[in-house]
Amino acid sequence: MPSISLGDHDQIGVIALTSNDAPAAAHTLLTDHGFWRPRGVFGYILIHDRYDHDVPARLERFLAAAARQGIGVEYHLPRILPDAGSPAAGKRVEELWRDNQEREYRRSRREAARIVTSGSDLEALAHGLSRRLPGEWTFHVTDFDEPASQLDFLDELWDNACLASAWMQFHVSRAAILTGPSRLQLVVIDRPLHHEQVLVGALSLHGITHDYFGDHNAPHAIAVPSEAARAAHTVTRRLLPRYHQAARRLRTNQRATSTVEE
């Protein structure tokens, strides 16, 4: 097996797996060309906007650098580099990625089950937050009964910090979704391994296509007590200003891009 295998996952984007005997230079090559490996994640994710026209050129530069260094790469990226690479390689990468992620979720779930924790009443907490956050907010609670349903939700997370890490490392059985002014949305989950704390983070913006998960400019999620008044105070003071700033920046960039294309 070559040192690096690339595949084009339909939800996550370009993903890279390294062989067990891959040299350190292979890992360095990936990070030098924009691949990111979140804590607890099997493999690397290429951070890019799916509508970024420079992605094919970035991958061509990556492949050229690998050839110069003598690092073997197999790939199948039909949406980005048509008619190149091995379809079998791409299928194997996607299958290994999902199998290993689901195995990690099951392992984390077994580990979490051994830890005594009461957890929070997410419905009551979300109700309290919706009454205390500035503006008009509504909420609902959603369940993730299967690891696959949790993995499918990755594209909705706008985070590059503790929320993204927890989502990839642990089985998240449920989440509260709060919708506020300008259709901004927050997600609330129990903080893994921390008694009576929750994580609160941002979700993708309505109507704007963007690669939110792993975005370097994402508004970082925060850990807060699972008590509505204290949580609302911290979210209002720390998270919402970052969320509004990041949303304005992204909307401005999207408008500027649309104007140039017209």
PDB file of N, CA and C in Angstrom, residues 154-247:
ATOM      1  N   LEU A 154     -21.861  16.403  10.646  1.00  0.00           N
ATOM      2  CA  LEU A 154     -20.600  17.148  10.704  1.00  0.00           C
ATOM      3  C   LEU A 154     -20.636  18.437   9.894  1.00  0.00           C
ATOM      4  N   ASP A 155     -21.248  18.388   8.715  1.00  0.00           N
ATOM      5  CA  ASP A 155     -21.242  19.554   7.841  1.00  0.00           C
ATOM      6  C   ASP A 155     -21.973  20.745   8.448  1.00  0.00           C
ATOM      7  N   GLU A 156     -22.820  20.507   9.457  1.00  0.00           N
ATOM      8  CA  GLU A 156     -23.575  21.599  10.073  1.00  0.00           C
ATOM      9  C   GLU A 156     -22.774  22.330  11.145  1.00  0.00           C
ATOM     10  N   LEU A 157     -21.715  21.715  11.657  1.00  0.00           N
ATOM     11  CA  LEU A 157     -20.936  22.338  12.733  1.00  0.00           C
ATOM     12  C   LEU A 157     -20.026  23.418  12.175  1.00  0.00           C
ATOM     13  N   TRP A 158     -20.060  24.586  12.816  1.00  0.00           N
ATOM     14  CA  TRP A 158     -19.129  25.655  12.435  1.00  0.00           C
ATOM     15  C   TRP A 158     -18.147  25.816  13.578  1.00  0.00           C
ATOM     16  N   ASP A 159     -17.164  24.951  13.599  1.00  0.00           N
ATOM     17  CA  ASP A 159     -16.255  24.924  14.744  1.00  0.00           C
ATOM     18  C   ASP A 159     -14.921  24.332  14.337  1.00  0.00           C
ATOM     19  N   ASN A 160     -13.898  24.775  15.043  1.00  0.00           N
ATOM     20  CA  ASN A 160     -12.555  24.243  14.829  1.00  0.00           C
ATOM     21  C   ASN A 160     -11.878  24.091  16.185  1.00  0.00           C
ATOM     22  N   ALA A 161     -12.687  23.758  17.206  1.00  0.00           N
ATOM     23  CA  ALA A 161     -12.159  23.709  18.567  1.00  0.00           C
ATOM     24  C   ALA A 161     -12.787  22.546  19.324  1.00  0.00           C
ATOM     25  N   CYS A 162     -13.231  22.811  20.574  1.00  0.00           N
ATOM     26  CA  CYS A 162     -13.643  21.720  21.455  1.00  0.00           C
ATOM     27  C   CYS A 162     -14.889  20.986  20.970  1.00  0.00           C
ATOM     28  N   LEU A 163     -15.807  21.686  20.305  1.00  0.00           N
ATOM     29  CA  LEU A 163     -17.018  21.022  19.827  1.00  0.00           C
ATOM     30  C   LEU A 163     -16.683  20.019  18.716  1.00  0.00           C
ATOM     31  N   ALA A 164     -15.862  20.450  17.753  1.00  0.00           N
ATOM     32  CA  ALA A 164     -15.459  19.555  16.669  1.00  0.00           C
ATOM     33  C   ALA A 164     -14.722  18.342  17.217  1.00  0.00           C
ATOM     34  N   SER A 165     -13.839  18.577  18.195  1.00  0.00           N
ATOM     35  CA  SER A 165     -13.080  17.480  18.782  1.00  0.00           C
ATOM     36  C   SER A 165     -14.000  16.499  19.492  1.00  0.00           C
ATOM     37  N   ALA A 166     -14.931  17.005  20.305  1.00  0.00           N
ATOM     38  CA  ALA A 166     -15.859  16.124  21.027  1.00  0.00           C
ATOM     39  C   ALA A 166     -16.742  15.357  20.056  1.00  0.00           C
ATOM     40  N   TRP A 167     -17.170  16.015  18.989  1.00  0.00           N
ATOM     41  CA  TRP A 167     -18.058  15.371  18.017  1.00  0.00           C
ATOM     42  C   TRP A 167     -17.369  14.205  17.320  1.00  0.00           C
ATOM     43  N   MET A 168     -16.058  14.336  17.096  1.00  0.00           N
ATOM     44  CA  MET A 168     -15.324  13.288  16.414  1.00  0.00           C
ATOM     45  C   MET A 168     -14.830  12.194  17.357  1.00  0.00           C
ATOM     46  N   GLN A 169     -14.657  12.515  18.647  1.00  0.00           N
ATOM     47  CA  GLN A 169     -14.095  11.551  19.580  1.00  0.00           C
ATOM     48  C   GLN A 169     -15.141  10.718  20.307  1.00  0.00           C
ATOM     49  N   PHE A 170     -16.323  11.281  20.531  1.00  0.00           N
ATOM     50  CA  PHE A 170     -17.304  10.638  21.393  1.00  0.00           C
ATOM     51  C   PHE A 170     -18.630  10.439  20.673  1.00  0.00           C
ATOM     52  N   HIS A 171     -19.401   9.506  21.199  1.00  0.00           N
ATOM     53  CA  HIS A 171     -20.762   9.341  20.698  1.00  0.00           C
ATOM     54  C   HIS A 171     -21.640  10.417  21.332  1.00  0.00           C
ATOM     55  N   VAL A 172     -22.231  11.257  20.521  1.00  0.00           N
ATOM     56  CA  VAL A 172     -23.150  12.303  20.973  1.00  0.00           C
ATOM     57  C   VAL A 172     -24.566  11.756  20.797  1.00  0.00           C
ATOM     58  N   SER A 173     -25.222  11.473  21.882  1.00  0.00           N
ATOM     59  CA  SER A 173     -26.538  10.837  21.791  1.00  0.00           C
ATOM     60  C   SER A 173     -27.652  11.827  21.500  1.00  0.00           C
ATOM     61  N   ARG A 174     -27.462  13.102  21.858  1.00  0.00           N
ATOM     62  CA  ARG A 174     -28.520  14.090  21.658  1.00  0.00           C
ATOM     63  C   ARG A 174     -27.915  15.481  21.627  1.00  0.00           C
ATOM     64  N   ALA A 175     -28.645  16.404  21.055  1.00  0.00           N
ATOM     65  CA  ALA A 175     -28.192  17.798  20.974  1.00  0.00           C
ATOM     66  C   ALA A 175     -29.410  18.707  20.967  1.00  0.00           C
ATOM     67  N   ALA A 176     -29.259  19.868  21.577  1.00  0.00           N
ATOM     68  CA  ALA A 176     -30.299  20.891  21.529  1.00  0.00           C
ATOM     69  C   ALA A 176     -29.901  21.919  20.475  1.00  0.00           C
ATOM     70  N   ILE A 177     -30.825  22.266  19.606  1.00  0.00           N
ATOM     71  CA  ILE A 177     -30.596  23.244  18.548  1.00  0.00           C
ATOM     72  C   ILE A 177     -31.427  24.494  18.864  1.00  0.00           C
ATOM     73  N   LEU A 178     -30.760  25.630  18.991  1.00  0.00           N
ATOM     74  CA  LEU A 178     -31.442  26.895  19.264  1.00  0.00           C
ATOM     75  C   LEU A 178     -31.359  27.780  18.030  1.00  0.00           C
ATOM     76  N   THR A 179     -32.486  28.340  17.627  1.00  0.00           N
ATOM     77  CA  THR A 179     -32.556  29.228  16.460  1.00  0.00           C
ATOM     78  C   THR A 179     -32.941  30.618  16.933  1.00  0.00           C
ATOM     79  N   GLY A 180     -32.128  31.617  16.542  1.00  0.00           N
ATOM     80  CA  GLY A 180     -32.346  32.972  17.011  1.00  0.00           C
ATOM     81  C   GLY A 180     -32.497  33.975  15.889  1.00  0.00           C
ATOM     82  N   PRO A 181     -32.269  35.270  16.194  1.00  0.00           N
ATOM     83  CA  PRO A 181     -32.397  36.328  15.191  1.00  0.00           C
ATOM     84  C   PRO A 181     -31.514  36.064  13.977  1.00  0.00           C
ATOM     85  N   SER A 182     -32.006  36.477  12.814  1.00  0.00           N
ATOM     86  CA  SER A 182     -31.295  36.277  11.535  1.00  0.00           C
ATOM     87  C   SER A 182     -31.047  34.805  11.248  1.00  0.00           C
ATOM     88  N   ARG A 183     -31.842  33.933  11.885  1.00  0.00           N
ATOM     89  CA  ARG A 183     -31.768  32.481  11.699  1.00  0.00           C
ATOM     90  C   ARG A 183     -30.402  31.906  12.075  1.00  0.00           C
ATOM     91  N   LEU A 184     -29.719  32.597  12.999  1.00  0.00           N
ATOM     92  CA  LEU A 184     -28.495  32.020  13.550  1.00  0.00           C
ATOM     93  C   LEU A 184     -28.876  30.829  14.413  1.00  0.00           C
ATOM     94  N   GLN A 185     -28.010  29.815  14.432  1.00  0.00           N
ATOM     95  CA  GLN A 185     -28.306  28.621  15.208  1.00  0.00           C
ATOM     96  C   GLN A 185     -27.128  28.227  16.084  1.00  0.00           C
ATOM     97  N   LEU A 186     -27.457  27.795  17.302  1.00  0.00           N
ATOM     98  CA  LEU A 186     -26.484  27.267  18.246  1.00  0.00           C
ATOM     99  C   LEU A 186     -26.799  25.800  18.505  1.00  0.00           C
ATOM    100  N   VAL A 187     -25.767  25.027  18.828  1.00  0.00           N
ATOM    101  CA  VAL A 187     -25.960  23.637  19.212  1.00  0.00           C
ATOM    102  C   VAL A 187     -25.397  23.446  20.618  1.00  0.00           C
ATOM    103  N   VAL A 188     -26.107  22.682  21.433  1.00  0.00           N
ATOM    104  CA  VAL A 188     -25.711  22.429  22.816  1.00  0.00           C
ATOM    105  C   VAL A 188     -25.646  20.916  23.024  1.00  0.00           C
ATOM    106  N   ILE A 189     -24.511  20.424  23.539  1.00  0.00           N
ATOM    107  CA  ILE A 189     -24.381  18.998  23.856  1.00  0.00           C
ATOM    108  C   ILE A 189     -23.754  18.868  25.242  1.00  0.00           C
ATOM    109  N   ASP A 190     -23.986  17.723  25.891  1.00  0.00           N
ATOM    110  CA  ASP A 190     -23.271  17.434  27.137  1.00  0.00           C
ATOM    111  C   ASP A 190     -21.779  17.381  26.849  1.00  0.00           C
ATOM    112  N   ARG A 191     -20.980  17.971  27.733  1.00  0.00           N
ATOM    113  CA  ARG A 191     -19.536  17.933  27.539  1.00  0.00           C
ATOM    114  C   ARG A 191     -19.005  16.573  27.980  1.00  0.00           C
ATOM    115  N   PRO A 192     -18.396  15.812  27.066  1.00  0.00           N
ATOM    116  CA  PRO A 192     -17.933  14.470  27.433  1.00  0.00           C
ATOM    117  C   PRO A 192     -16.948  14.498  28.596  1.00  0.00           C
ATOM    118  N   LEU A 193     -17.168  13.604  29.547  1.00  0.00           N
ATOM    119  CA  LEU A 193     -16.267  13.366  30.677  1.00  0.00           C
ATOM    120  C   LEU A 193     -16.224  14.513  31.681  1.00  0.00           C
ATOM    121  N   HIS A 194     -17.116  15.490  31.570  1.00  0.00           N
ATOM    122  CA  HIS A 194     -17.146  16.627  32.499  1.00  0.00           C
ATOM    123  C   HIS A 194     -18.536  16.727  33.118  1.00  0.00           C
ATOM    124  N   HIS A 195     -18.593  16.534  34.417  1.00  0.00           N
ATOM    125  CA  HIS A 195     -19.856  16.516  35.139  1.00  0.00           C
ATOM    126  C   HIS A 195     -20.504  17.902  35.122  1.00  0.00           C
ATOM    127  N   GLU A 196     -21.763  17.961  34.718  1.00  0.00           N
ATOM    128  CA  GLU A 196     -22.587  19.184  34.765  1.00  0.00           C
ATOM    129  C   GLU A 196     -21.999  20.335  33.963  1.00  0.00           C
ATOM    130  N   GLN A 197     -21.418  20.021  32.824  1.00  0.00           N
ATOM    131  CA  GLN A 197     -21.000  21.044  31.874  1.00  0.00           C
ATOM    132  C   GLN A 197     -21.535  20.678  30.501  1.00  0.00           C
ATOM    133  N   VAL A 198     -21.747  21.696  29.670  1.00  0.00           N
ATOM    134  CA  VAL A 198     -22.165  21.485  28.289  1.00  0.00           C
ATOM    135  C   VAL A 198     -21.265  22.283  27.366  1.00  0.00           C
ATOM    136  N   LEU A 199     -21.244  21.889  26.100  1.00  0.00           N
ATOM    137  CA  LEU A 199     -20.547  22.639  25.061  1.00  0.00           C
ATOM    138  C   LEU A 199     -21.587  23.360  24.217  1.00  0.00           C
ATOM    139  N   VAL A 200     -21.333  24.615  23.936  1.00  0.00           N
ATOM    140  CA  VAL A 200     -22.229  25.410  23.100  1.00  0.00           C
ATOM    141  C   VAL A 200     -21.413  25.940  21.924  1.00  0.00           C
ATOM    142  N   GLY A 201     -21.893  25.691  20.715  1.00  0.00           N
ATOM    143  CA  GLY A 201     -21.170  26.139  19.527  1.00  0.00           C
ATOM    144  C   GLY A 201     -22.114  26.605  18.445  1.00  0.00           C
ATOM    145  N   ALA A 202     -21.529  27.064  17.348  1.00  0.00           N
ATOM    146  CA  ALA A 202     -22.297  27.638  16.243  1.00  0.00           C
ATOM    147  C   ALA A 202     -22.567  26.584  15.177  1.00  0.00           C
ATOM    148  N   LEU A 203     -23.690  26.771  14.477  1.00  0.00           N
ATOM    149  CA  LEU A 203     -24.020  25.948  13.318  1.00  0.00           C
ATOM    150  C   LEU A 203     -23.922  26.779  12.051  1.00  0.00           C
ATOM    151  N   SER A 204     -23.959  26.121  10.910  1.00  0.00           N
ATOM    152  CA  SER A 204     -23.802  26.777   9.616  1.00  0.00           C
ATOM    153  C   SER A 204     -24.877  27.836   9.388  1.00  0.00           C
ATOM    154  N   LEU A 205     -24.538  28.823   8.572  1.00  0.00           N
ATOM    155  CA  LEU A 205     -25.462  29.928   8.293  1.00  0.00           C
ATOM    156  C   LEU A 205     -26.495  29.511   7.248  1.00  0.00           C
ATOM    157  N   HIS A 206     -27.733  29.896   7.480  1.00  0.00           N
ATOM    158  CA  HIS A 206     -28.807  29.560   6.548  1.00  0.00           C
ATOM    159  C   HIS A 206     -28.577  30.232   5.192  1.00  0.00           C
ATOM    160  N   GLY A 207     -28.639  29.437   4.133  1.00  0.00           N
ATOM    161  CA  GLY A 207     -28.581  29.977   2.782  1.00  0.00           C
ATOM    162  C   GLY A 207     -27.191  30.245   2.244  1.00  0.00           C
ATOM    163  N   ILE A 208     -26.143  29.949   3.007  1.00  0.00           N
ATOM    164  CA  ILE A 208     -24.774  30.206   2.542  1.00  0.00           C
ATOM    165  C   ILE A 208     -24.009  28.887   2.493  1.00  0.00           C
ATOM    166  N   THR A 209     -23.588  28.492   1.306  1.00  0.00           N
ATOM    167  CA  THR A 209     -22.820  27.262   1.121  1.00  0.00           C
ATOM    168  C   THR A 209     -21.356  27.526   1.447  1.00  0.00           C
ATOM    169  N   HIS A 210     -20.819  26.719   2.344  1.00  0.00           N
ATOM    170  CA  HIS A 210     -19.446  26.936   2.806  1.00  0.00           C
ATOM    171  C   HIS A 210     -19.011  25.658   3.520  1.00  0.00           C
ATOM    172  N   ASP A 211     -17.722  25.366   3.540  1.00  0.00           N
ATOM    173  CA  ASP A 211     -17.217  24.239   4.320  1.00  0.00           C
ATOM    174  C   ASP A 211     -17.023  24.704   5.760  1.00  0.00           C
ATOM    175  N   TYR A 212     -18.028  24.494   6.583  1.00  0.00           N
ATOM    176  CA  TYR A 212     -18.019  25.040   7.939  1.00  0.00           C
ATOM    177  C   TYR A 212     -17.155  24.227   8.894  1.00  0.00           C
ATOM    178  N   PHE A 213     -17.267  22.888   8.819  1.00  0.00           N
ATOM    179  CA  PHE A 213     -16.528  22.060   9.767  1.00  0.00           C
ATOM    180  C   PHE A 213     -15.023  22.192   9.535  1.00  0.00           C
ATOM    181  N   GLY A 214     -14.286  22.575  10.579  1.00  0.00           N
ATOM    182  CA  GLY A 214     -12.850  22.736  10.466  1.00  0.00           C
ATOM    183  C   GLY A 214     -12.411  24.081   9.923  1.00  0.00           C
ATOM    184  N   ASP A 215     -13.355  25.005   9.683  1.00  0.00           N
ATOM    185  CA  ASP A 215     -13.029  26.336   9.180  1.00  0.00           C
ATOM    186  C   ASP A 215     -12.130  27.051  10.185  1.00  0.00           C
ATOM    187  N   HIS A 216     -10.979  27.535   9.708  1.00  0.00           N
ATOM    188  CA  HIS A 216     -10.037  28.212  10.607  1.00  0.00           C
ATOM    189  C   HIS A 216     -10.620  29.513  11.175  1.00  0.00           C
ATOM    190  N   ASN A 217     -11.607  30.095  10.499  1.00  0.00           N
ATOM    191  CA  ASN A 217     -12.227  31.343  10.960  1.00  0.00           C
ATOM    192  C   ASN A 217     -13.531  31.102  11.704  1.00  0.00           C
ATOM    193  N   ALA A 218     -13.764  29.882  12.132  1.00  0.00           N
ATOM    194  CA  ALA A 218     -15.011  29.556  12.828  1.00  0.00           C
ATOM    195  C   ALA A 218     -15.052  30.219  14.204  1.00  0.00           C
ATOM    196  N   PRO A 219     -16.265  30.565  14.677  1.00  0.00           N
ATOM    197  CA  PRO A 219     -16.398  31.058  16.057  1.00  0.00           C
ATOM    198  C   PRO A 219     -16.265  29.884  17.022  1.00  0.00           C
ATOM    199  N   HIS A 220     -15.229  29.889  17.837  1.00  0.00           N
ATOM    200  CA  HIS A 220     -14.943  28.734  18.682  1.00  0.00           C
ATOM    201  C   HIS A 220     -16.069  28.473  19.674  1.00  0.00           C
ATOM    202  N   ALA A 221     -16.424  27.181  19.827  1.00  0.00           N
ATOM    203  CA  ALA A 221     -17.401  26.783  20.832  1.00  0.00           C
ATOM    204  C   ALA A 221     -16.812  26.974  22.232  1.00  0.00           C
ATOM    205  N   ILE A 222     -17.679  26.988  23.227  1.00  0.00           N
ATOM    206  CA  ILE A 222     -17.233  27.191  24.607  1.00  0.00           C
ATOM    207  C   ILE A 222     -17.888  26.161  25.521  1.00  0.00           C
ATOM    208  N   ALA A 223     -17.248  25.900  26.653  1.00  0.00           N
ATOM    209  CA  ALA A 223     -17.815  25.043  27.698  1.00  0.00           C
ATOM    210  C   ALA A 223     -18.427  25.945  28.763  1.00  0.00           C
ATOM    211  N   VAL A 224     -19.651  25.630  29.171  1.00  0.00           N
ATOM    212  CA  VAL A 224     -20.363  26.435  30.172  1.00  0.00           C
ATOM    213  C   VAL A 224     -21.055  25.507  31.163  1.00  0.00           C
ATOM    214  N   PRO A 225     -21.421  26.011  32.343  1.00  0.00           N
ATOM    215  CA  PRO A 225     -22.173  25.185  33.294  1.00  0.00           C
ATOM    216  C   PRO A 225     -23.547  24.838  32.719  1.00  0.00           C
ATOM    217  N   SER A 226     -24.068  23.685  33.115  1.00  0.00           N
ATOM    218  CA  SER A 226     -25.384  23.268  32.629  1.00  0.00           C
ATOM    219  C   SER A 226     -26.489  23.883  33.481  1.00  0.00           C
ATOM    220  N   GLU A 227     -26.363  25.152  33.756  1.00  0.00           N
ATOM    221  CA  GLU A 227     -27.368  25.925  34.503  1.00  0.00           C
ATOM    222  C   GLU A 227     -27.708  27.134  33.651  1.00  0.00           C
ATOM    223  N   ALA A 228     -28.976  27.320  33.345  1.00  0.00           N
ATOM    224  CA  ALA A 228     -29.389  28.219  32.271  1.00  0.00           C
ATOM    225  C   ALA A 228     -28.907  29.652  32.452  1.00  0.00           C
ATOM    226  N   ALA A 229     -29.053  30.217  33.634  1.00  0.00           N
ATOM    227  CA  ALA A 229     -28.704  31.631  33.833  1.00  0.00           C
ATOM    228  C   ALA A 229     -27.215  31.865  33.618  1.00  0.00           C
ATOM    229  N   ARG A 230     -26.376  31.014  34.213  1.00  0.00           N
ATOM    230  CA  ARG A 230     -24.931  31.185  34.062  1.00  0.00           C
ATOM    231  C   ARG A 230     -24.496  30.884  32.633  1.00  0.00           C
ATOM    232  N   ALA A 231     -25.101  29.862  32.037  1.00  0.00           N
ATOM    233  CA  ALA A 231     -24.749  29.529  30.657  1.00  0.00           C
ATOM    234  C   ALA A 231     -25.108  30.667  29.713  1.00  0.00           C
ATOM    235  N   ALA A 232     -26.313  31.223  29.866  1.00  0.00           N
ATOM    236  CA  ALA A 232     -26.758  32.307  28.982  1.00  0.00           C
ATOM    237  C   ALA A 232     -25.851  33.526  29.110  1.00  0.00           C
ATOM    238  N   HIS A 233     -25.433  33.842  30.332  1.00  0.00           N
ATOM    239  CA  HIS A 233     -24.540  34.994  30.535  1.00  0.00           C
ATOM    240  C   HIS A 233     -23.224  34.797  29.783  1.00  0.00           C
ATOM    241  N   THR A 234     -22.635  33.594  29.893  1.00  0.00           N
ATOM    242  CA  THR A 234     -21.352  33.335  29.245  1.00  0.00           C
ATOM    243  C   THR A 234     -21.491  33.290  27.729  1.00  0.00           C
ATOM    244  N   VAL A 235     -22.560  32.647  27.239  1.00  0.00           N
ATOM    245  CA  VAL A 235     -22.784  32.579  25.795  1.00  0.00           C
ATOM    246  C   VAL A 235     -22.983  33.978  25.219  1.00  0.00           C
ATOM    247  N   THR A 236     -23.748  34.812  25.900  1.00  0.00           N
ATOM    248  CA  THR A 236     -24.005  36.176  25.428  1.00  0.00           C
ATOM    249  C   THR A 236     -22.736  37.007  25.409  1.00  0.00           C
ATOM    250  N   ARG A 237     -21.906  36.828  26.421  1.00  0.00           N
ATOM    251  CA  ARG A 237     -20.703  37.653  26.548  1.00  0.00           C
ATOM    252  C   ARG A 237     -19.564  37.165  25.658  1.00  0.00           C
ATOM    253  N   ARG A 238     -19.424  35.843  25.495  1.00  0.00           N
ATOM    254  CA  ARG A 238     -18.246  35.321  24.810  1.00  0.00           C
ATOM    255  C   ARG A 238     -18.522  34.757  23.421  1.00  0.00           C
ATOM    256  N   LEU A 239     -19.568  33.912  23.287  1.00  0.00           N
ATOM    257  CA  LEU A 239     -19.762  33.221  22.019  1.00  0.00           C
ATOM    258  C   LEU A 239     -20.509  34.053  20.984  1.00  0.00           C
ATOM    259  N   LEU A 240     -21.616  34.677  21.381  1.00  0.00           N
ATOM    260  CA  LEU A 240     -22.427  35.398  20.395  1.00  0.00           C
ATOM    261  C   LEU A 240     -21.667  36.507  19.677  1.00  0.00           C
ATOM    262  N   PRO A 241     -20.830  37.319  20.369  1.00  0.00           N
ATOM    263  CA  PRO A 241     -20.063  38.333  19.621  1.00  0.00           C
ATOM    264  C   PRO A 241     -19.167  37.722  18.543  1.00  0.00           C
ATOM    265  N   ARG A 242     -18.517  36.586  18.850  1.00  0.00           N
ATOM    266  CA  ARG A 242     -17.667  35.925  17.850  1.00  0.00           C
ATOM    267  C   ARG A 242     -18.514  35.379  16.698  1.00  0.00           C
ATOM    268  N   TYR A 243     -19.660  34.840  17.047  1.00  0.00           N
ATOM    269  CA  TYR A 243     -20.554  34.276  16.032  1.00  0.00           C
ATOM    270  C   TYR A 243     -21.030  35.368  15.070  1.00  0.00           C
ATOM    271  N   HIS A 244     -21.484  36.505  15.630  1.00  0.00           N
ATOM    272  CA  HIS A 244     -21.951  37.610  14.783  1.00  0.00           C
ATOM    273  C   HIS A 244     -20.821  38.142  13.898  1.00  0.00           C
ATOM    274  N   GLN A 245     -19.628  38.265  14.476  1.00  0.00           N
ATOM    275  CA  GLN A 245     -18.489  38.772  13.697  1.00  0.00           C
ATOM    276  C   GLN A 245     -18.134  37.818  12.559  1.00  0.00           C
ATOM    277  N   ALA A 246     -18.078  36.518  12.854  1.00  0.00           N
ATOM    278  CA  ALA A 246     -17.749  35.536  11.821  1.00  0.00           C
ATOM    279  C   ALA A 246     -18.828  35.479  10.747  1.00  0.00           C
ATOM    280  N   ALA A 247     -20.094  35.602  11.158  1.00  0.00           N
ATOM    281  CA  ALA A 247     -21.204  35.580  10.193  1.00  0.00           C
ATOM    282  C   ALA A 247     -21.138  36.787   9.262  1.00  0.00           C
TER     283      ALA A 247
END
